[in-house]
PDB file of C-alpha atoms in Angstrom:
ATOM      1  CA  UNK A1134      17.479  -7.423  18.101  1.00 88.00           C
ATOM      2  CA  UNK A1135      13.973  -8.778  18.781  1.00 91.00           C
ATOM      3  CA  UNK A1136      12.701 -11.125  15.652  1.00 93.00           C
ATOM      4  CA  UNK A1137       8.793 -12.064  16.240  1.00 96.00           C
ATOM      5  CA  UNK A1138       7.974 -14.897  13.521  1.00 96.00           C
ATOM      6  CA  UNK A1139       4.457 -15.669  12.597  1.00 96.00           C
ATOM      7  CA  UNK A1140       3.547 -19.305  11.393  1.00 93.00           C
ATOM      8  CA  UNK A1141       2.034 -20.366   8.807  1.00 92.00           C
ATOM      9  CA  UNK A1142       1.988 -17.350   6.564  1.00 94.00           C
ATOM     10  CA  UNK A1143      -1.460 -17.902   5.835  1.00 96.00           C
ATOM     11  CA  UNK A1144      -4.338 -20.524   7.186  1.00 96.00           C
ATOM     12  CA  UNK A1145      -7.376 -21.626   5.561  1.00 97.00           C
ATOM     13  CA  UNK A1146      -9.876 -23.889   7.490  1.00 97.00           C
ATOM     14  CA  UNK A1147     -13.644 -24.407   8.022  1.00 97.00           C
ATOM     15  CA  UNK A1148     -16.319 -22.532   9.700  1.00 97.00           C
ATOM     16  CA  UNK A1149     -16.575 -23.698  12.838  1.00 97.00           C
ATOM     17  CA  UNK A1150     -13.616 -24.894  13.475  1.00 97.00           C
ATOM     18  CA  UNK A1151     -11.318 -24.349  16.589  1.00 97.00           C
ATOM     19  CA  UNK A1152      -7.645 -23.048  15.514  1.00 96.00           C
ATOM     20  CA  UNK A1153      -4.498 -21.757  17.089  1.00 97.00           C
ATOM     21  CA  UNK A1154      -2.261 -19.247  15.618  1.00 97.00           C
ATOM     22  CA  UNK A1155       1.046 -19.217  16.404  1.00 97.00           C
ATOM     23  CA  UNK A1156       3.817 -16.231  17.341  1.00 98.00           C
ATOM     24  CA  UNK A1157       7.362 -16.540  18.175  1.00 97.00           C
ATOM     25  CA  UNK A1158       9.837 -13.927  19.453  1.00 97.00           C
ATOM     26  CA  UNK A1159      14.081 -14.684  20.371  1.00 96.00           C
ATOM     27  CA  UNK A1160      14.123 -12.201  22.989  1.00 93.00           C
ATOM     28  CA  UNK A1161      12.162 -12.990  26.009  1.00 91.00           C
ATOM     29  CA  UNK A1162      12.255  -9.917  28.349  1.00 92.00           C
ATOM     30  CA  UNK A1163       9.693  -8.742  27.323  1.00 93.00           C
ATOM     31  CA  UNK A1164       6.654  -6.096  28.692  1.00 94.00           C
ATOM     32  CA  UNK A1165       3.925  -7.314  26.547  1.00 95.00           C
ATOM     33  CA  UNK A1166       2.691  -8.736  23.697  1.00 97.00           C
ATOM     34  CA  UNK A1167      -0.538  -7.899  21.749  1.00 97.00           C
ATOM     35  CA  UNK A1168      -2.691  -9.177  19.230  1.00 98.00           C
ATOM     36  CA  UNK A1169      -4.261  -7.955  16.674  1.00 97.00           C
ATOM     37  CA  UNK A1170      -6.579  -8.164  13.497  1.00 97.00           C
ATOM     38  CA  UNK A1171      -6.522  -6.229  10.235  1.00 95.00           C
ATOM     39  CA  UNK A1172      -8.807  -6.756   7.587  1.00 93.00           C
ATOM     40  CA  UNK A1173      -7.485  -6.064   4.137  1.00 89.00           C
ATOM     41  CA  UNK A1174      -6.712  -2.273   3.552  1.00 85.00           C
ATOM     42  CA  UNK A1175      -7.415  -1.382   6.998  1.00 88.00           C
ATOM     43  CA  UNK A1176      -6.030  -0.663  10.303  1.00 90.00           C
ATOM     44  CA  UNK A1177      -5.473  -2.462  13.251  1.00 94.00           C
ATOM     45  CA  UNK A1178      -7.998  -3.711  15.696  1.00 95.00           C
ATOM     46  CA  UNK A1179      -6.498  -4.599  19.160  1.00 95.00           C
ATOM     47  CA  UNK A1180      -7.872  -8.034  20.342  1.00 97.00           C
ATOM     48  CA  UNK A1181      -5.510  -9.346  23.440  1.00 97.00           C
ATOM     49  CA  UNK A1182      -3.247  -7.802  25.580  1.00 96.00           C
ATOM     50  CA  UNK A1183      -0.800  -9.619  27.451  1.00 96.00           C
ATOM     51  CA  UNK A1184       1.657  -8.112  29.898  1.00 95.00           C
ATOM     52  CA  UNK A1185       4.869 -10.152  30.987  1.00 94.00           C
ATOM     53  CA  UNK A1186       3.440 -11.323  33.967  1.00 94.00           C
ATOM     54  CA  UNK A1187       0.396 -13.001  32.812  1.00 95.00           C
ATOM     55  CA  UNK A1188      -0.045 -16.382  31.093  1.00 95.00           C
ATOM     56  CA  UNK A1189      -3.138 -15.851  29.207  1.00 96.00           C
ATOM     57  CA  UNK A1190      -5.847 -13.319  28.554  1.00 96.00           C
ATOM     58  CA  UNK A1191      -9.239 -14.193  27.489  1.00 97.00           C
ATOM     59  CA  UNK A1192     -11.935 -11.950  25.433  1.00 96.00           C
ATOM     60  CA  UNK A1193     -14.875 -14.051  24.210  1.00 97.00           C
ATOM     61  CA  UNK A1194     -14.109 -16.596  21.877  1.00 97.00           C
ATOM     62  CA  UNK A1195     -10.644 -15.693  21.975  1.00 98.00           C
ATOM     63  CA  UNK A1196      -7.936 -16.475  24.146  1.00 98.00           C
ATOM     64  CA  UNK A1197      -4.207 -15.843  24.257  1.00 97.00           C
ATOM     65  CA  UNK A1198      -1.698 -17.686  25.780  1.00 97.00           C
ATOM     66  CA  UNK A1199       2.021 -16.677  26.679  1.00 97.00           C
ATOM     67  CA  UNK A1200       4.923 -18.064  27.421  1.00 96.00           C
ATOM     68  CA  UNK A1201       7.792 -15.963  27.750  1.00 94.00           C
ATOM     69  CA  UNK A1202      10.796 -19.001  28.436  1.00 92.00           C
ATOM     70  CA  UNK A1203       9.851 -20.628  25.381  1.00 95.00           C
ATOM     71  CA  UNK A1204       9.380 -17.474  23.327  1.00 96.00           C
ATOM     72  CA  UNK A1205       5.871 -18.348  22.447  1.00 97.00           C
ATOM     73  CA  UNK A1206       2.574 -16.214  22.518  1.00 98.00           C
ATOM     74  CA  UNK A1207      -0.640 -18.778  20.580  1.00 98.00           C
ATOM     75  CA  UNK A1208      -3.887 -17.486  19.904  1.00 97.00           C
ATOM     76  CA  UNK A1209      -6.926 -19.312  20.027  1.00 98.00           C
ATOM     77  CA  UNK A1210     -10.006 -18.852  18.125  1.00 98.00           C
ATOM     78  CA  UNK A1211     -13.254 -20.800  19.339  1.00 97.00           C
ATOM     79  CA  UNK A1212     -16.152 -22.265  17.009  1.00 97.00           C
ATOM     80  CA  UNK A1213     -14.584 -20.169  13.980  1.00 97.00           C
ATOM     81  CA  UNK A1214     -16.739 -17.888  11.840  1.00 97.00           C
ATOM     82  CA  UNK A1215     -16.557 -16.129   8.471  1.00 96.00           C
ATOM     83  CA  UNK A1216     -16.468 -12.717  10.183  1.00 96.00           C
ATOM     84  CA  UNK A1217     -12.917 -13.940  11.901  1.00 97.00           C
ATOM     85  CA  UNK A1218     -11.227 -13.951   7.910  1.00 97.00           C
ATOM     86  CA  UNK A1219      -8.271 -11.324   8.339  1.00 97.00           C
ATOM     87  CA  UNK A1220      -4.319 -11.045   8.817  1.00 96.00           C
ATOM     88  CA  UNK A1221      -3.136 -11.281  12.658  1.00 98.00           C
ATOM     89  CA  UNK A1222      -0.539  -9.770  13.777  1.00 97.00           C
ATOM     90  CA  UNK A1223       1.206 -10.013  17.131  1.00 97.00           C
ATOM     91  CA  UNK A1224       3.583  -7.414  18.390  1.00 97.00           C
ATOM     92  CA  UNK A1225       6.067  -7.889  21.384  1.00 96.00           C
ATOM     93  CA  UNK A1226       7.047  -4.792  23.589  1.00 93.00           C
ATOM     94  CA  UNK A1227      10.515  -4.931  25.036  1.00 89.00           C
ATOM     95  CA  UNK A1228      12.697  -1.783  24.353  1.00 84.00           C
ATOM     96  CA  UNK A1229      10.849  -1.670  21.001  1.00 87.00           C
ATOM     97  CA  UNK A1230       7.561  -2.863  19.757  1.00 91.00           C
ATOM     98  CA  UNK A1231       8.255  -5.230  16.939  1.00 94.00           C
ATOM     99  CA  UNK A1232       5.398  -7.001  14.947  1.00 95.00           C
ATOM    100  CA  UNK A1233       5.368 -10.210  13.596  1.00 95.00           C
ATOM    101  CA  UNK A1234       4.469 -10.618   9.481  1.00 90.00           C
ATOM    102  CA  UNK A1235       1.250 -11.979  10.364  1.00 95.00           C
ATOM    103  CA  UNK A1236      -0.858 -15.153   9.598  1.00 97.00           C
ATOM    104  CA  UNK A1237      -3.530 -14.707   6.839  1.00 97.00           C
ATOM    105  CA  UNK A1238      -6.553 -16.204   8.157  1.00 98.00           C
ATOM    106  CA  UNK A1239      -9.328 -17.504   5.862  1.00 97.00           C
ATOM    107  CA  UNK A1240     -12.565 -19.317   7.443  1.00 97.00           C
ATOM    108  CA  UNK A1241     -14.554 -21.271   4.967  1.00 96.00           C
ATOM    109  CA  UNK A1242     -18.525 -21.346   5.142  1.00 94.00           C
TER     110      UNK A1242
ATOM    111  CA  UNK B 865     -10.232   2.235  23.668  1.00 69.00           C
ATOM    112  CA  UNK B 866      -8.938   5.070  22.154  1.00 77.00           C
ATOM    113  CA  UNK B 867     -10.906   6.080  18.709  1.00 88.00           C
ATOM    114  CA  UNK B 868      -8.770   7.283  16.458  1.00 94.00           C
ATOM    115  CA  UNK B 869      -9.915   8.938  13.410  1.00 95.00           C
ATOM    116  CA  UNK B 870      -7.742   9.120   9.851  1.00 96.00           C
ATOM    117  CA  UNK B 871      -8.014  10.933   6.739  1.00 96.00           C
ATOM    118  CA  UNK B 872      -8.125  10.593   4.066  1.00 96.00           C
ATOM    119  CA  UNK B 873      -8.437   6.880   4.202  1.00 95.00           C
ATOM    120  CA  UNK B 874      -7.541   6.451   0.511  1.00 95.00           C
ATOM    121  CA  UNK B 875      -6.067   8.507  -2.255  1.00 96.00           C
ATOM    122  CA  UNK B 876      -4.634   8.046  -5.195  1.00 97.00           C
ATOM    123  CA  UNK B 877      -1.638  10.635  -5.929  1.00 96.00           C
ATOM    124  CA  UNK B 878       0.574  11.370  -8.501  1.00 97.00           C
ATOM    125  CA  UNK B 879       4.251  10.964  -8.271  1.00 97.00           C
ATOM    126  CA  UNK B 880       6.451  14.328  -7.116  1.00 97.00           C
ATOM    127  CA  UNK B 881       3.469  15.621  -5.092  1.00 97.00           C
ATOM    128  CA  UNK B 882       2.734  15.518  -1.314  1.00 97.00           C
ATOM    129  CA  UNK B 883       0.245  14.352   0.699  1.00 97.00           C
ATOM    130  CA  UNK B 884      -0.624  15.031   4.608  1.00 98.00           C
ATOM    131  CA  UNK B 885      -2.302  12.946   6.132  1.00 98.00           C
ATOM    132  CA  UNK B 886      -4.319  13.715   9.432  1.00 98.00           C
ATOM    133  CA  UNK B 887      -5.307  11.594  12.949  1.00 97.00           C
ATOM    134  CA  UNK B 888      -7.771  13.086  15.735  1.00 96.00           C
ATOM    135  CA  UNK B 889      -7.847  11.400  18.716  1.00 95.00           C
ATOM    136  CA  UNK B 890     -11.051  11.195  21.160  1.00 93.00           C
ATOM    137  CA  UNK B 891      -9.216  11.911  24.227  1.00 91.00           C
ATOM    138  CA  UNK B 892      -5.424  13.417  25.036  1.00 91.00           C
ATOM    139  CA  UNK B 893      -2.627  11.649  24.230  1.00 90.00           C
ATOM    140  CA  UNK B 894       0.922  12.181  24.961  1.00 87.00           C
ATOM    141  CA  UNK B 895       2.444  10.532  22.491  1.00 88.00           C
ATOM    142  CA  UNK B 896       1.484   9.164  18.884  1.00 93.00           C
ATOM    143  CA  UNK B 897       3.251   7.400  16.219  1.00 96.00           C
ATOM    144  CA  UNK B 898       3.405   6.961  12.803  1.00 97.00           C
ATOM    145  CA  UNK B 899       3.514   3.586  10.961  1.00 96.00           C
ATOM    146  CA  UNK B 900       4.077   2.399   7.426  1.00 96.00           C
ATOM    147  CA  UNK B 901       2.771  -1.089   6.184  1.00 94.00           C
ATOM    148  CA  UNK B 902       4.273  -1.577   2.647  1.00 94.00           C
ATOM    149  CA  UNK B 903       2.593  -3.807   0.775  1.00 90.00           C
ATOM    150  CA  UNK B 904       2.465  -7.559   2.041  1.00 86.00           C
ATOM    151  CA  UNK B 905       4.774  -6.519   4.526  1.00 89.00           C
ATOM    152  CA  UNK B 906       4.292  -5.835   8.843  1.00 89.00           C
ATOM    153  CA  UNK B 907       4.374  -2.694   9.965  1.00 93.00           C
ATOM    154  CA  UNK B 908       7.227   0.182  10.590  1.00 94.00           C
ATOM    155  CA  UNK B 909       7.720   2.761  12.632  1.00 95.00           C
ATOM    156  CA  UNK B 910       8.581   5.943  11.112  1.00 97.00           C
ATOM    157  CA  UNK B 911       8.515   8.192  13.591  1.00 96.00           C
ATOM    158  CA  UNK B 912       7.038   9.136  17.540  1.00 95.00           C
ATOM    159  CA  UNK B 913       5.582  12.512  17.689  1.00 93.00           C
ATOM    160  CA  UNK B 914       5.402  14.296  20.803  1.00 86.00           C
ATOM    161  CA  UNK B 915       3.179  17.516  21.683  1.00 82.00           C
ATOM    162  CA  UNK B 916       5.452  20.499  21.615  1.00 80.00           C
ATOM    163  CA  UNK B 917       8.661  19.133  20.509  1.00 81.00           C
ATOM    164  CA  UNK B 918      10.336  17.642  17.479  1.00 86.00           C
ATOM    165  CA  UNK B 919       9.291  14.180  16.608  1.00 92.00           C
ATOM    166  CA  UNK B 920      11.602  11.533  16.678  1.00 94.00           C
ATOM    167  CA  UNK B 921      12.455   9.199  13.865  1.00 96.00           C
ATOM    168  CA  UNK B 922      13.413   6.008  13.504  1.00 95.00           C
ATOM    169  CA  UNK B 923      16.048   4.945  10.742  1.00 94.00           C
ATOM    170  CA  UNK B 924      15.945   5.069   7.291  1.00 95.00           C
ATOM    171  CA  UNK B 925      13.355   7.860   7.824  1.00 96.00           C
ATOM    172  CA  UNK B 926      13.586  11.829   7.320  1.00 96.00           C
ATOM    173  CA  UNK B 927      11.938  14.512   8.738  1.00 96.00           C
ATOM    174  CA  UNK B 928      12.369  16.124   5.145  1.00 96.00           C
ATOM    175  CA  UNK B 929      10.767  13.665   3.690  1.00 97.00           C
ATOM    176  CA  UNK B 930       7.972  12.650   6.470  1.00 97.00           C
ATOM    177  CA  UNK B 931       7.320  16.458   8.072  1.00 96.00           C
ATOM    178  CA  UNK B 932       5.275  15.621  11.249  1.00 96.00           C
ATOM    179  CA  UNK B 933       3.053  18.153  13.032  1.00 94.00           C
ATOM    180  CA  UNK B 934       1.805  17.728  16.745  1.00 93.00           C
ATOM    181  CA  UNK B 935       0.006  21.429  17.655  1.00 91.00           C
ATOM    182  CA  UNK B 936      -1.973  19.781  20.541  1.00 91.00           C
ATOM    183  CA  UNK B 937      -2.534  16.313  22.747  1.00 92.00           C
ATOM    184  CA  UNK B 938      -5.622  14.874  20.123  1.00 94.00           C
ATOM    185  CA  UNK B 939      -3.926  16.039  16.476  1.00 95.00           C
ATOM    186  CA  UNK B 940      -1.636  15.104  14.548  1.00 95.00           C
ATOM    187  CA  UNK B 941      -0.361  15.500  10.570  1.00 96.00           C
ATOM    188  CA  UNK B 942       2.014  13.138   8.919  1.00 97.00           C
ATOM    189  CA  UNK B 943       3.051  14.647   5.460  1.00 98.00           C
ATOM    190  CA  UNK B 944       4.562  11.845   2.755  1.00 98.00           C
ATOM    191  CA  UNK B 945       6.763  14.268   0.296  1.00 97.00           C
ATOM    192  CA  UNK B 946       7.708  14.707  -2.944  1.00 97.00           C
ATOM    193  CA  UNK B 947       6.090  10.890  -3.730  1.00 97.00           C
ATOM    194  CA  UNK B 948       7.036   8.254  -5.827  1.00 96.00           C
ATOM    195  CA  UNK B 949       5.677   4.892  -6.496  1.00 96.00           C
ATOM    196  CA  UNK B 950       7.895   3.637  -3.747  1.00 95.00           C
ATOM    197  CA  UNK B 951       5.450   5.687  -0.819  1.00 97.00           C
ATOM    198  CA  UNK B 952       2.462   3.410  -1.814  1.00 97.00           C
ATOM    199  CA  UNK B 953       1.962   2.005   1.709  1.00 96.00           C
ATOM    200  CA  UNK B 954      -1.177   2.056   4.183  1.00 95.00           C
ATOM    201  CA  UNK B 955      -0.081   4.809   6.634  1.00 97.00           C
ATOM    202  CA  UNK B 956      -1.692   4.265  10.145  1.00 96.00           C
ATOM    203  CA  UNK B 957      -1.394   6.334  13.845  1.00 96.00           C
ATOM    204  CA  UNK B 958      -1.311   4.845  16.780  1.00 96.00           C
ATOM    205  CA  UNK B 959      -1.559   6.375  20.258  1.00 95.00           C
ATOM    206  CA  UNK B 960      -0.698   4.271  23.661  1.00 89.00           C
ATOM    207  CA  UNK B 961      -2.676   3.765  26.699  1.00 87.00           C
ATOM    208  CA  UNK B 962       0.240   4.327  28.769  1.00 84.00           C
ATOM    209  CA  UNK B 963      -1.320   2.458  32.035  1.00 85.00           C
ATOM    210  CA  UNK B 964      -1.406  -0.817  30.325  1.00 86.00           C
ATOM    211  CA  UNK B 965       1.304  -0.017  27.427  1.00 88.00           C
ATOM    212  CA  UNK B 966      -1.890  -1.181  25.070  1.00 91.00           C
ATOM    213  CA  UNK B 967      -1.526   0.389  21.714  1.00 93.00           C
ATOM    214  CA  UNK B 968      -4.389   1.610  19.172  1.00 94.00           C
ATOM    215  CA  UNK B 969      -4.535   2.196  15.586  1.00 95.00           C
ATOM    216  CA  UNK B 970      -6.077   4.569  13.124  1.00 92.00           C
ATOM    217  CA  UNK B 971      -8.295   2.877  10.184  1.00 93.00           C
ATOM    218  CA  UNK B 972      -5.311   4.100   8.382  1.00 94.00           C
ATOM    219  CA  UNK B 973      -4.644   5.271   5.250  1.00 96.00           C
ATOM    220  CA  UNK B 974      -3.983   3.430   1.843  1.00 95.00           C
ATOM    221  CA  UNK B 975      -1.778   5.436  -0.587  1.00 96.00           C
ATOM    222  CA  UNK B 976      -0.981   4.506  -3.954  1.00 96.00           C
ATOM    223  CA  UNK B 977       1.418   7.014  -6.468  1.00 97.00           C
ATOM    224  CA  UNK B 978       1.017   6.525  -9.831  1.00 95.00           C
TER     225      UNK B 978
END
């Protein structure tokens, strides 16, 4: 059974900033893995798709690595803003889609 | 992307009542699905629903208690039954773009039951 761990639970840091969220999943065949945002309430907002055979996707200031022998997908966020505060969530595809608990992100003017 | 459109997006409800909640699509879909976030929690799937046939659902979940509806490729209704305080959850739709297997949400919908 596919376990996708997101840490830290939550992350506070300044404005501006560069910062890497982390995802981890034990079973590695995998189709894809996606990230996503959610702000408080709401529903998700797809940021990054990555399919099995790619290493890293790329949508302004973010960018999303993976690496499927390690079990790791990170998530980069460049020059951070206020606007970026919200819970993501990455979800890996393999016979199921399973989400990870998310990392609560909190950028500080 | 895929705009997906929920209602209602909030509603308070009292307990032994039921609520059915709706998601239009902008553009045909074959399949949707159904997700519950409880609160502080990730998400779960409760069920896949599939124009013109039963939808299928996961474990722990009941079509008597979840009744799904599917009439054509953009709609579809997900009823929460006979609530209790338990059902407070954001309830969201998804739809995939099967080419890339990218999936989209609904803004969802929060639920509390008094």
């Amino acid at each position: 059974k596919q376990e996708v761990t997101q840490i830290p639970a939550a992350l506070s840091v300044p404005e501006g900033e560069n910062l890497v969220l982390n995802c981890s999943f034990t079973d590695s065949a995998i189709y894809n893995l996606q990230w996503f945002r959610q702000d408080p309430g709401k529903g998700l907002t797809s940021l990054l798709l990555i399919q099995s055979s790619q290493r890293e996707q790329t949508s302004g200031r973010l960018n999303a690595s993976l690496d499927k022998s390690s079990g790791r997908s990170t998530l980069y966020i460049a020059a951070s803003q206020p606007g970026d505060s919200a819970t993501y969530l990455c979800a890996v595809k393999n016979e199921k889609l399973t989400f990870g608990t998310g990392t609560r992100l909190t950028i500080i003017p | 992307s895929a705009v997906i459109s929920q209602k209602p997006s909030r509603d308070i409800c009292q307990r032994g009542t039921s609520l059915t909640i709706q998601c239009q699509v902008d553009s045909q879909v074959t399949m949707m699905f159904w997700y519950r976030q409880q609160p502080g929690q990730s998400l779960t799937l409760i069920a896949t629903a599939n124009q013109g046939s039963e939808a299928t659902y996961e474990s722990g979940f009941v079509i008597d208690k979840f009744p799904i509806s599917r009439p054509n490729l953009t709609f579809s209704t997900l009823t929460v039954s006979n609530m209790s305080p338990e059902d407070s959850s954001i309830y969201l739709c998804s739809v995939l773009r099967p080419s890339t297997g990218e999936l989209f949400f609904g803004e969802g919908s929060r639920l509390t039951v008094l």
